[in-house]
Amino acid sequence: MTLGRIFIAVAAVAALALGTDGAATAASSAASSAGASAGAEPRQPVAETRVTPGAYESAPDEPACVRIRGAQACVGPDGSDRPGITVEDTAGDRLHAAVEYYQHGYLGTEYVIHNLAGKGQVRGSREIGKVVTFRVALYRGDRMVKHGRWKTVQNVAKYPTKRDTRITPATARARAKLCTTTRGAAMTCFAERGSAYVLACDVRADKYQARAEYFVGGDPTTRFEIRQLAGTDTCGKAEHGELAISMYRAALFDGRHRVADQLYRYN
């Protein structure tokens, strides 16, 4: 009987120690996660910017990829089989694949490429920054139904695009070839002087986010988006090299909910 009681007492002490360690570990993990999220917030936080990018990785020899069932997104160096950022639809269903990404470690502007071409098709852009944080997602129409984890890579592009921090709605109008607005809150401008670019600007101090939605090179199977999340009088910019902008519109969103937009205009 004495040995049995001793064994029970030792077991109880061990269980208590393990429980304490587990709680400490969980608390430490939660604090660490909270700190990382706080550091990733943009100047004016909104729903889409609550992400915690992964640890930076140096440029690999082969594309760095993320996958979910039905889609794959990759960021690859210039000499690889998938240079720039690409997204592939890997399933024959009613959903389409998309890649969502941030550039230069800045969460105020989110970019999205929707691959509307179907199973086995790859779409993307060569124009990326020095640092790219990206994830793969599946959409049904304009509604996201599934997404993967964020991944960050750097020093992938040999000639990365630069982040222009001086663009305001006023300078966008002055530089651009054409501009369109919706309810005076979201503005889309673009120019094609040697290198085509698109600007999405937020021109009103409210809770809504400006968005540019457009197609390039006359290709109806790839829709690009710039989601400007940083707030009033800020603009996001995307470059497209020698490809011309073929259709475009300005839109306004409240998180993931569309508030207003225009009909597409043809260039």
mmCIF file of C-alpha atoms in Angstrom:
data_model
loop_
_atom_site.group_PDB
_atom_site.id
_atom_site.type_symbol
_atom_site.label_atom_id
_atom_site.label_comp_id
_atom_site.label_asym_id
_atom_site.label_seq_id
_atom_site.Cartn_x
_atom_site.Cartn_y
_atom_site.Cartn_z
ATOM 1 C CA MET A 1 0.000 0.000 0.000
ATOM 2 C CA THR A 2 2.806 2.430 0.885
ATOM 3 C CA LEU A 3 4.501 1.943 -2.504
ATOM 4 C CA GLY A 4 1.185 2.498 -4.283
ATOM 5 C CA ARG A 5 0.587 5.811 -2.471
ATOM 6 C CA ILE A 6 4.123 6.987 -3.253
ATOM 7 C CA PHE A 7 3.628 6.184 -6.955
ATOM 8 C CA ILE A 8 0.332 8.119 -7.048
ATOM 9 C CA ALA A 9 1.941 11.152 -5.377
ATOM 10 C CA VAL A 10 4.890 11.194 -7.829
ATOM 11 C CA ALA A 11 2.499 10.947 -10.790
ATOM 12 C CA ALA A 12 0.418 13.873 -9.484
ATOM 13 C CA VAL A 13 3.512 16.097 -9.081
ATOM 14 C CA ALA A 14 4.671 15.246 -12.643
ATOM 15 C CA ALA A 15 1.249 16.051 -14.109
ATOM 16 C CA LEU A 16 1.187 19.404 -12.314
ATOM 17 C CA ALA A 17 4.646 20.326 -13.674
ATOM 18 C CA LEU A 18 3.642 19.416 -17.219
ATOM 19 C CA GLY A 19 0.453 21.454 -16.957
ATOM 20 C CA THR A 20 2.385 24.511 -15.780
ATOM 21 C CA ASP A 21 4.931 24.218 -18.602
ATOM 22 C CA GLY A 22 2.157 23.841 -21.182
ATOM 23 C CA ALA A 23 0.376 26.954 -19.960
ATOM 24 C CA ALA A 24 3.615 28.954 -20.015
ATOM 25 C CA THR A 25 4.376 27.794 -23.525
ATOM 26 C CA ALA A 26 0.886 28.717 -24.743
ATOM 27 C CA ALA A 27 1.104 32.151 -23.107
ATOM 28 C CA SER A 28 4.533 32.767 -24.664
ATOM 29 C CA SER A 29 3.241 31.719 -28.090
ATOM 30 C CA ALA A 30 0.191 33.984 -27.815
ATOM 31 C CA ALA A 31 2.344 36.961 -26.781
ATOM 32 C CA SER A 32 4.755 36.357 -29.626
ATOM 33 C CA SER A 33 1.891 36.110 -32.132
ATOM 34 C CA ALA A 34 0.305 39.307 -30.824
ATOM 35 C CA GLY A 35 3.612 41.153 -31.130
ATOM 36 C CA ALA A 36 4.078 40.029 -34.711
ATOM 37 C CA SER A 37 0.563 41.097 -35.675
ATOM 38 C CA ALA A 38 1.022 44.504 -34.054
ATOM 39 C CA GLY A 39 4.190 45.078 -36.059
ATOM 40 C CA ALA A 40 2.435 44.197 -39.337
ATOM 41 C CA GLU A 41 -0.398 46.769 -39.041
ATOM 42 C CA PRO A 42 -0.522 49.490 -41.746
ATOM 43 C CA ARG A 43 -1.018 53.208 -41.054
ATOM 44 C CA GLN A 44 -4.832 52.841 -41.046
ATOM 45 C CA PRO A 45 -5.743 49.201 -40.273
ATOM 46 C CA VAL A 46 -8.595 47.555 -42.184
ATOM 47 C CA ALA A 47 -9.792 43.988 -42.492
ATOM 48 C CA GLU A 48 -7.552 42.859 -45.356
ATOM 49 C CA THR A 49 -4.297 43.963 -43.683
ATOM 50 C CA ARG A 50 -4.477 41.736 -40.615
ATOM 51 C CA VAL A 51 -1.808 39.340 -41.796
ATOM 52 C CA THR A 52 1.475 38.179 -40.347
ATOM 53 C CA PRO A 53 3.949 37.601 -43.182
ATOM 54 C CA GLY A 54 6.317 34.676 -42.740
ATOM 55 C CA ALA A 55 10.053 34.939 -42.175
ATOM 56 C CA TYR A 56 11.984 36.399 -45.085
ATOM 57 C CA GLU A 57 13.713 33.896 -47.340
ATOM 58 C CA SER A 58 16.552 34.608 -49.744
ATOM 59 C CA ALA A 59 15.986 34.078 -53.446
ATOM 60 C CA PRO A 60 15.958 30.344 -54.303
ATOM 61 C CA ASP A 61 17.307 28.888 -57.530
ATOM 62 C CA GLU A 62 13.832 27.511 -58.254
ATOM 63 C CA PRO A 63 10.453 29.193 -57.707
ATOM 64 C CA ALA A 64 9.172 29.392 -54.131
ATOM 65 C CA CYS A 65 5.608 28.060 -54.145
ATOM 66 C CA VAL A 66 2.558 27.772 -51.897
ATOM 67 C CA ARG A 67 -0.259 25.320 -52.593
ATOM 68 C CA ILE A 68 -3.779 24.471 -51.587
ATOM 69 C CA ARG A 69 -6.074 21.897 -53.135
ATOM 70 C CA GLY A 70 -7.035 23.342 -56.511
ATOM 71 C CA ALA A 71 -4.424 26.100 -56.836
ATOM 72 C CA GLN A 72 -0.718 26.884 -56.686
ATOM 73 C CA ALA A 73 1.122 30.221 -56.571
ATOM 74 C CA CYS A 74 4.853 30.733 -57.108
ATOM 75 C CA VAL A 75 7.441 33.512 -57.027
ATOM 76 C CA GLY A 76 10.479 32.699 -59.134
ATOM 77 C CA PRO A 77 13.754 34.313 -60.237
ATOM 78 C CA ASP A 78 14.187 35.623 -63.775
ATOM 79 C CA GLY A 79 15.971 32.505 -65.021
ATOM 80 C CA SER A 80 13.419 29.989 -63.722
ATOM 81 C CA ASP A 81 10.506 28.373 -65.557
ATOM 82 C CA ARG A 82 8.109 30.681 -63.660
ATOM 83 C CA PRO A 83 9.706 34.124 -63.335
ATOM 84 C CA GLY A 84 7.904 36.833 -61.394
ATOM 85 C CA ILE A 85 4.684 35.877 -59.618
ATOM 86 C CA THR A 86 2.344 33.247 -61.081
ATOM 87 C CA VAL A 87 -0.838 31.396 -60.157
ATOM 88 C CA GLU A 88 -2.010 28.062 -61.555
ATOM 89 C CA ASP A 89 -5.483 26.534 -61.478
ATOM 90 C CA THR A 90 -4.976 22.828 -60.710
ATOM 91 C CA ALA A 91 -8.588 21.639 -60.539
ATOM 92 C CA GLY A 92 -11.401 21.439 -63.053
ATOM 93 C CA ASP A 93 -14.217 22.994 -61.032
ATOM 94 C CA ARG A 94 -16.308 26.143 -60.794
ATOM 95 C CA LEU A 95 -13.714 27.930 -58.670
ATOM 96 C CA HIS A 96 -10.823 29.956 -60.040
ATOM 97 C CA ALA A 97 -7.331 30.382 -58.625
ATOM 98 C CA ALA A 98 -5.859 33.696 -57.497
ATOM 99 C CA VAL A 99 -2.657 34.950 -55.917
ATOM 100 C CA GLU A 100 -2.762 37.782 -53.385
ATOM 101 C CA TYR A 101 0.437 39.626 -52.562
ATOM 102 C CA TYR A 102 2.135 42.624 -50.955
ATOM 103 C CA GLN A 103 5.393 44.209 -52.115
ATOM 104 C CA HIS A 104 8.376 45.756 -50.325
ATOM 105 C CA GLY A 105 7.018 44.672 -46.932
ATOM 106 C CA TYR A 106 4.293 47.344 -47.161
ATOM 107 C CA LEU A 107 0.765 46.259 -46.206
ATOM 108 C CA GLY A 108 -0.988 49.426 -47.364
ATOM 109 C CA THR A 109 -1.426 48.136 -50.935
ATOM 110 C CA GLU A 110 -2.554 44.596 -51.752
ATOM 111 C CA TYR A 111 -2.326 43.154 -55.268
ATOM 112 C CA VAL A 112 -4.400 40.277 -56.660
ATOM 113 C CA ILE A 113 -4.159 38.305 -59.906
ATOM 114 C CA HIS A 114 -7.228 36.221 -60.780
ATOM 115 C CA ASN A 115 -6.569 33.296 -63.139
ATOM 116 C CA LEU A 116 -9.813 32.854 -65.089
ATOM 117 C CA ALA A 117 -8.341 30.567 -67.779
ATOM 118 C CA GLY A 118 -9.212 27.164 -66.279
ATOM 119 C CA LYS A 119 -7.466 23.978 -65.150
ATOM 120 C CA GLY A 120 -3.786 23.626 -65.988
ATOM 121 C CA GLN A 121 -3.375 27.265 -67.025
ATOM 122 C CA VAL A 122 -0.781 29.615 -65.511
ATOM 123 C CA ARG A 123 -1.134 33.395 -65.303
ATOM 124 C CA GLY A 124 0.991 36.056 -63.624
ATOM 125 C CA SER A 125 3.227 39.106 -63.851
ATOM 126 C CA ARG A 126 6.978 39.653 -64.227
ATOM 127 C CA GLU A 127 6.761 43.027 -62.474
ATOM 128 C CA ILE A 128 7.449 42.390 -58.775
ATOM 129 C CA GLY A 129 9.335 44.187 -56.019
ATOM 130 C CA LYS A 130 12.432 43.250 -54.063
ATOM 131 C CA VAL A 131 10.314 41.706 -51.288
ATOM 132 C CA VAL A 132 7.095 39.787 -52.031
ATOM 133 C CA THR A 133 4.655 38.405 -49.442
ATOM 134 C CA PHE A 134 2.075 36.182 -51.120
ATOM 135 C CA ARG A 135 -0.558 33.493 -50.658
ATOM 136 C CA VAL A 136 -2.744 31.389 -52.948
ATOM 137 C CA ALA A 137 -6.548 31.493 -52.844
ATOM 138 C CA LEU A 138 -9.649 30.063 -54.510
ATOM 139 C CA TYR A 139 -12.548 32.290 -55.540
ATOM 140 C CA ARG A 140 -16.120 31.682 -56.624
ATOM 141 C CA GLY A 141 -16.844 34.827 -58.603
ATOM 142 C CA ASP A 142 -15.759 37.712 -56.370
ATOM 143 C CA ARG A 143 -16.034 35.708 -53.132
ATOM 144 C CA MET A 144 -13.011 33.999 -51.602
ATOM 145 C CA VAL A 145 -13.787 30.465 -50.448
ATOM 146 C CA LYS A 146 -10.336 29.215 -49.434
ATOM 147 C CA HIS A 147 -6.787 30.478 -48.988
ATOM 148 C CA GLY A 148 -3.369 29.266 -47.910
ATOM 149 C CA ARG A 149 -0.678 30.661 -45.617
ATOM 150 C CA TRP A 150 1.411 33.753 -46.327
ATOM 151 C CA LYS A 151 4.981 33.284 -47.536
ATOM 152 C CA THR A 152 7.657 35.970 -47.941
ATOM 153 C CA VAL A 153 10.641 35.887 -50.301
ATOM 154 C CA GLN A 154 13.145 38.584 -51.193
ATOM 155 C CA ASN A 155 15.780 39.382 -53.811
ATOM 156 C CA VAL A 156 14.011 37.303 -56.474
ATOM 157 C CA ALA A 157 13.756 39.757 -59.365
ATOM 158 C CA LYS A 158 16.943 40.914 -61.071
ATOM 159 C CA TYR A 159 15.362 44.311 -61.784
ATOM 160 C CA PRO A 160 12.632 44.749 -59.126
ATOM 161 C CA THR A 161 9.992 47.444 -59.413
ATOM 162 C CA LYS A 162 10.389 50.356 -57.036
ATOM 163 C CA ARG A 163 7.809 51.527 -54.548
ATOM 164 C CA ASP A 164 6.783 55.112 -55.288
ATOM 165 C CA THR A 165 5.746 56.721 -51.998
ATOM 166 C CA ARG A 166 5.176 60.205 -53.446
ATOM 167 C CA ILE A 167 1.994 59.449 -55.395
ATOM 168 C CA THR A 168 -1.170 61.228 -54.257
ATOM 169 C CA PRO A 169 -4.492 61.462 -56.140
ATOM 170 C CA ALA A 170 -3.453 64.909 -57.417
ATOM 171 C CA THR A 171 -0.135 63.694 -58.824
ATOM 172 C CA ALA A 172 -1.873 60.602 -60.233
ATOM 173 C CA ARG A 173 -4.247 62.788 -62.250
ATOM 174 C CA ALA A 174 -1.360 64.913 -63.487
ATOM 175 C CA ARG A 175 0.766 61.953 -64.612
ATOM 176 C CA ALA A 176 -1.872 59.612 -65.981
ATOM 177 C CA LYS A 177 -3.322 59.219 -69.442
ATOM 178 C CA LEU A 178 -6.880 58.552 -68.212
ATOM 179 C CA CYS A 179 -8.648 58.430 -64.852
ATOM 180 C CA THR A 180 -12.048 57.227 -63.704
ATOM 181 C CA THR A 181 -13.755 57.589 -60.316
ATOM 182 C CA THR A 182 -16.707 56.133 -58.452
ATOM 183 C CA ARG A 183 -18.709 58.261 -55.994
ATOM 184 C CA GLY A 184 -15.624 60.465 -55.591
ATOM 185 C CA ALA A 185 -14.076 57.922 -53.234
ATOM 186 C CA ALA A 186 -12.111 55.512 -55.437
ATOM 187 C CA MET A 187 -10.031 56.477 -58.438
ATOM 188 C CA THR A 188 -8.284 54.392 -61.098
ATOM 189 C CA CYS A 189 -5.701 55.993 -63.381
ATOM 190 C CA PHE A 190 -3.300 54.533 -65.894
ATOM 191 C CA ALA A 191 -0.602 55.560 -68.345
ATOM 192 C CA GLU A 192 1.309 53.853 -71.134
ATOM 193 C CA ARG A 193 4.349 56.013 -71.764
ATOM 194 C CA GLY A 194 6.884 53.307 -72.554
ATOM 195 C CA SER A 195 5.976 51.266 -69.458
ATOM 196 C CA ALA A 196 2.292 50.783 -68.607
ATOM 197 C CA TYR A 197 1.176 51.312 -65.042
ATOM 198 C CA VAL A 198 -2.084 51.501 -63.100
ATOM 199 C CA LEU A 199 -2.883 53.551 -59.994
ATOM 200 C CA ALA A 200 -5.620 52.928 -57.427
ATOM 201 C CA CYS A 201 -6.281 55.935 -55.198
ATOM 202 C CA ASP A 202 -8.440 56.524 -52.137
ATOM 203 C CA VAL A 203 -9.705 60.106 -52.288
ATOM 204 C CA ARG A 204 -12.150 60.257 -49.378
ATOM 205 C CA ALA A 205 -11.650 59.908 -45.628
ATOM 206 C CA ASP A 206 -14.150 57.153 -44.829
ATOM 207 C CA LYS A 207 -14.211 53.501 -43.846
ATOM 208 C CA TYR A 208 -14.195 52.232 -47.435
ATOM 209 C CA GLN A 209 -11.203 51.069 -49.488
ATOM 210 C CA ALA A 210 -10.434 52.007 -53.089
ATOM 211 C CA ARG A 211 -9.851 49.315 -55.663
ATOM 212 C CA ALA A 212 -8.749 49.224 -59.307
ATOM 213 C CA GLU A 213 -9.928 46.243 -61.396
ATOM 214 C CA TYR A 214 -8.508 45.855 -64.887
ATOM 215 C CA PHE A 215 -7.280 43.628 -67.725
ATOM 216 C CA VAL A 216 -4.080 44.017 -69.761
ATOM 217 C CA GLY A 217 -2.992 43.084 -73.268
ATOM 218 C CA GLY A 218 -6.523 42.251 -74.400
ATOM 219 C CA ASP A 219 -6.457 39.024 -72.351
ATOM 220 C CA PRO A 220 -9.908 38.288 -70.801
ATOM 221 C CA THR A 221 -8.577 35.326 -68.769
ATOM 222 C CA THR A 222 -6.538 37.373 -66.269
ATOM 223 C CA ARG A 223 -8.034 40.047 -64.030
ATOM 224 C CA PHE A 224 -5.758 42.266 -61.980
ATOM 225 C CA GLU A 225 -6.692 44.182 -58.836
ATOM 226 C CA ILE A 226 -5.029 46.846 -56.714
ATOM 227 C CA ARG A 227 -6.582 47.174 -53.273
ATOM 228 C CA GLN A 228 -5.558 50.447 -51.649
ATOM 229 C CA LEU A 229 -5.854 50.012 -47.895
ATOM 230 C CA ALA A 230 -3.755 52.827 -46.407
ATOM 231 C CA GLY A 231 -6.487 55.474 -46.365
ATOM 232 C CA THR A 232 -7.357 58.841 -47.840
ATOM 233 C CA ASP A 233 -5.016 60.593 -50.298
ATOM 234 C CA THR A 234 -2.924 57.461 -50.861
ATOM 235 C CA CYS A 235 -2.351 55.535 -54.078
ATOM 236 C CA GLY A 236 -1.127 52.057 -54.962
ATOM 237 C CA LYS A 237 0.773 51.447 -58.189
ATOM 238 C CA ALA A 238 1.234 48.365 -60.392
ATOM 239 C CA GLU A 239 3.519 48.165 -63.428
ATOM 240 C CA HIS A 240 2.976 46.023 -66.527
ATOM 241 C CA GLY A 241 5.936 46.661 -68.787
ATOM 242 C CA GLU A 242 4.996 46.904 -72.450
ATOM 243 C CA LEU A 243 1.486 45.475 -72.024
ATOM 244 C CA ALA A 244 -1.354 47.918 -72.698
ATOM 245 C CA ILE A 245 -4.333 48.328 -70.368
ATOM 246 C CA SER A 246 -7.400 47.016 -72.214
ATOM 247 C CA MET A 247 -10.299 47.344 -69.719
ATOM 248 C CA TYR A 248 -10.524 49.091 -66.364
ATOM 249 C CA ARG A 249 -12.864 50.379 -63.669
ATOM 250 C CA ALA A 250 -12.805 51.911 -60.203
ATOM 251 C CA ALA A 251 -14.516 50.153 -57.307
ATOM 252 C CA LEU A 252 -15.197 50.773 -53.627
ATOM 253 C CA PHE A 253 -15.200 48.092 -50.924
ATOM 254 C CA ASP A 254 -15.988 47.730 -47.247
ATOM 255 C CA GLY A 255 -13.644 44.881 -46.351
ATOM 256 C CA ARG A 256 -14.727 42.107 -48.723
ATOM 257 C CA HIS A 257 -18.112 43.691 -49.494
ATOM 258 C CA ARG A 258 -18.483 45.705 -52.707
ATOM 259 C CA VAL A 259 -20.069 49.098 -52.061
ATOM 260 C CA ALA A 260 -19.882 50.762 -55.474
ATOM 261 C CA ASP A 261 -18.268 50.441 -58.879
ATOM 262 C CA GLN A 262 -18.585 51.532 -62.489
ATOM 263 C CA LEU A 263 -19.053 49.578 -65.662
ATOM 264 C CA TYR A 264 -15.794 48.513 -67.283
ATOM 265 C CA ARG A 265 -14.389 51.002 -69.743
ATOM 266 C CA TYR A 266 -12.357 50.027 -72.793
ATOM 267 C CA ASN A 267 -9.040 51.625 -73.630
#
